[in-house]
């Protein structure tokens, strides 16, 4: 069992880094990000979340000589045959390279409308998060979490990041964008359930790698 006190998070995405820092905080583990260390952001060329998570974690671990944890995540919409999926971040990318998630959420809505998907029962999907822990020697391990829900329109709420305002998780009447970070995670160390995809993946990681028992 690893006694971890600090970890390198292989990400340049401020929203993700904040959530992972929140999840580690009660475990007494401090987080440094690849962005803070100015590490290069590798190109994500894989066609699975696992492949892209491995690319990011291995690049950061090899460049820094430290164990690194990455997150590759995205939104999978059933009526769009799984799109945007591993291309979720790309759907937000503008011609000048900047990212605009209002544009990205509109693209998802336009694609649903183009297929005539207006009834809530057909607007189902899930957020997926795959965490990859990598060593500088090239070993990897993976932890996957998914959160099922419905794509709502118009966007609701200003919390969180990315596509949070259009995703209402099953069993809830508010979108992730209308929840506090604590509500969106829905997990504390020792708790048996978690809500968000990232918290579900993190819960597995904490149980399998950090010895955090679920009670
Ligand atoms: P990547 O993992 O860097 O390829 O990017 C994943 C993209 O999925 C992010 O840019 C976000 O737009 C989106 N995403 C992942 N997790 C979440 C989440 O928890 N809320 C909202 N959007 C998310």
XYZ file of C-alpha atoms and ligand atoms in Angstrom:
238
model
C 0.000 0.000 0.000
C 1.429 3.384 -1.000
C 1.686 6.056 1.713
C 1.117 9.083 -0.464
C 1.615 12.638 0.797
C 1.874 14.468 -2.519
C 1.013 13.650 -6.096
C 1.528 15.083 -9.544
C -1.741 15.455 -11.447
C -1.085 15.193 -15.182
C -3.515 17.883 -16.320
C -3.659 21.417 -17.647
C -7.449 21.642 -17.186
C -8.146 24.008 -14.266
C -11.635 22.559 -13.595
C -10.352 18.993 -13.381
C -7.334 19.942 -11.259
C -9.612 21.753 -8.779
C -11.874 18.707 -8.464
C -8.977 16.269 -8.036
C -7.389 18.586 -5.438
C -10.738 18.642 -3.559
C -10.941 14.842 -3.622
C -7.371 14.430 -2.306
C -7.679 17.158 0.337
C -9.377 15.094 3.102
C -6.730 12.375 2.570
C -3.925 14.811 3.420
C -2.403 14.488 -0.067
C -1.212 17.717 -1.692
C -1.563 18.113 -5.444
C 0.854 19.677 -7.918
C -0.298 19.889 -11.520
C 1.550 19.421 -14.800
C 0.409 22.976 -15.624
C 2.184 24.365 -12.519
C 5.377 22.470 -13.437
C 5.097 23.765 -17.006
C 5.225 20.238 -18.406
C 4.339 19.854 -22.076
C 0.778 18.736 -22.854
C 0.984 15.569 -24.981
C -1.293 15.144 -27.992
C -4.262 12.858 -27.264
C -4.449 10.546 -30.260
C -6.100 7.493 -28.678
C -9.612 6.352 -29.402
C -10.367 5.250 -25.835
C -10.387 7.146 -22.541
C -7.876 4.591 -21.216
C -5.391 5.204 -24.064
C -5.517 8.975 -23.626
C -5.296 8.754 -19.825
C -2.172 6.574 -20.189
C -0.603 9.006 -22.671
C -1.007 11.919 -20.251
C 0.071 10.102 -17.067
C 3.118 8.475 -18.682
C 4.262 11.751 -20.272
C 4.093 13.576 -16.930
C 5.691 10.717 -14.955
C 8.579 10.382 -17.433
C 9.173 14.145 -17.687
C 9.138 14.690 -13.903
C 10.520 11.397 -12.563
C 7.482 11.252 -10.218
C 4.362 9.106 -9.979
C 1.593 10.902 -11.889
C -2.181 10.621 -11.975
C -4.148 11.665 -15.052
C -7.847 11.924 -15.843
C -9.263 11.424 -19.309
C -12.931 12.156 -19.366
C -15.823 13.091 -21.580
C -19.500 13.098 -22.314
C -21.063 10.089 -24.078
C -24.504 10.801 -25.580
C -26.549 7.705 -26.505
C -28.585 9.332 -29.302
C -25.343 10.631 -30.879
C -23.831 7.122 -31.038
C -21.518 7.946 -28.142
C -20.302 11.355 -29.390
C -18.592 13.555 -28.373
C -16.870 10.812 -26.293
C -13.078 11.032 -26.426
C -13.513 14.205 -28.519
C -15.452 16.073 -25.791
C -12.752 18.723 -25.303
C -12.320 19.081 -29.102
C -15.989 19.997 -29.564
C -15.213 23.131 -27.517
C -12.140 24.122 -29.516
C -12.492 27.269 -31.651
C -10.484 27.907 -34.877
C -7.982 30.032 -32.879
C -7.367 27.126 -30.456
C -9.271 28.667 -27.530
C -12.027 26.594 -25.842
C -15.612 27.748 -25.451
C -17.970 25.398 -23.626
C -21.074 27.480 -24.382
C -20.322 26.723 -28.051
C -19.671 23.053 -27.248
C -22.958 22.642 -25.333
C -24.809 24.293 -28.239
C -23.133 21.836 -30.673
C -24.419 18.884 -28.645
C -27.892 20.418 -28.571
C -27.815 21.135 -32.327
C -26.771 17.536 -33.014
C -29.645 16.235 -30.856
C -32.142 18.568 -32.566
C -30.838 17.528 -36.002
C -31.739 13.940 -35.072
C -35.125 15.012 -33.713
C -34.173 14.009 -30.170
C -36.392 16.236 -28.051
C -38.054 13.776 -25.686
C -36.202 13.543 -22.373
C -36.427 9.751 -22.400
C -34.098 9.706 -25.437
C -31.668 12.405 -24.187
C -29.684 9.983 -22.041
C -25.924 9.823 -21.663
C -23.101 9.628 -19.216
C -19.949 11.337 -18.116
C -16.946 8.984 -18.051
C -13.701 9.498 -16.176
C -10.694 7.208 -16.450
C -7.891 7.891 -13.998
C -4.462 6.480 -14.822
C -1.667 6.194 -12.281
C 1.727 5.920 -13.962
C 5.272 5.483 -12.695
C 8.377 6.938 -14.379
C 9.314 3.300 -15.168
C 6.208 2.976 -17.333
C 3.820 0.963 -15.110
C 0.156 1.962 -15.327
C -3.083 1.212 -13.493
C -6.589 2.426 -14.362
C -9.719 3.401 -12.406
C -12.963 4.086 -14.316
C -16.071 5.920 -13.122
C -19.311 6.727 -14.937
C -22.301 8.907 -14.040
C -25.556 8.378 -15.959
C -27.928 11.247 -16.620
C -29.973 13.320 -19.027
C -28.940 16.162 -21.353
C -31.080 19.211 -20.541
C -31.592 22.408 -22.527
C -31.118 25.315 -21.914
C -27.968 25.115 -19.732
C -28.619 25.568 -16.006
C -26.219 26.827 -13.330
C -22.757 28.328 -13.256
C -20.844 25.937 -10.981
C -18.310 23.361 -12.067
C -16.809 23.454 -15.544
C -17.174 22.190 -19.097
C -20.565 20.651 -19.878
C -21.831 20.670 -16.251
C -24.793 23.040 -16.932
C -26.443 20.626 -19.425
C -25.987 17.387 -17.447
C -28.559 16.337 -14.865
C -27.436 13.152 -13.102
C -30.041 10.413 -12.591
C -31.886 10.680 -9.288
C -31.384 14.458 -9.040
C -33.412 17.437 -10.211
C -30.458 19.823 -10.565
C -27.662 19.811 -13.128
C -24.010 19.460 -12.100
C -23.823 23.186 -12.925
C -26.361 23.884 -10.161
C -24.528 21.812 -7.515
C -21.745 22.750 -5.143
C -18.482 20.850 -5.674
C -19.279 18.717 -2.596
C -22.694 17.781 -3.975
C -21.249 16.940 -7.388
C -18.566 14.671 -5.868
C -21.136 13.122 -3.503
C -18.284 11.317 -1.774
C -16.029 11.667 1.258
C -13.348 9.143 2.262
C -15.034 6.089 3.757
C -18.380 6.769 2.080
C -19.797 3.819 0.128
C -21.267 5.819 -2.757
C -20.161 8.699 -4.968
C -22.046 10.786 -7.525
C -19.812 12.237 -10.233
C -17.877 10.100 -12.692
C -14.616 11.555 -11.388
C -15.501 10.911 -7.734
C -16.533 7.332 -8.618
C -13.193 6.708 -10.340
C -11.360 8.415 -7.471
C -13.194 6.283 -4.898
C -11.858 3.125 -6.632
C -8.350 4.610 -6.746
C -8.522 5.580 -3.053
C -9.751 2.111 -2.051
C -7.325 0.126 -4.215
C -4.226 2.316 -3.962
C -4.490 4.338 -0.782
C -6.190 1.791 1.455
C -9.242 3.994 2.055
C -11.934 1.536 3.148
C -15.560 2.002 2.091
C -17.838 1.503 5.093
P -9.882 15.627 -21.725
O -10.048 14.589 -20.669
O -8.785 16.569 -21.437
O -9.825 15.027 -23.098
O -11.167 16.553 -21.707
C -12.389 16.111 -21.269
C -13.447 17.168 -21.492
O -14.671 16.593 -21.006
C -13.230 18.427 -20.670
O -12.663 19.446 -21.401
C -14.642 18.812 -20.248
O -15.186 19.653 -21.188
C -15.431 17.533 -20.306
N -15.630 17.068 -18.941
C -14.940 16.092 -18.294
N -15.366 15.986 -17.026
C -16.323 16.910 -16.879
C -17.114 17.288 -15.772
O -16.995 16.777 -14.651
N -17.991 18.274 -16.006
C -18.135 18.879 -17.206
N -17.405 18.595 -18.268
C -16.508 17.595 -18.100
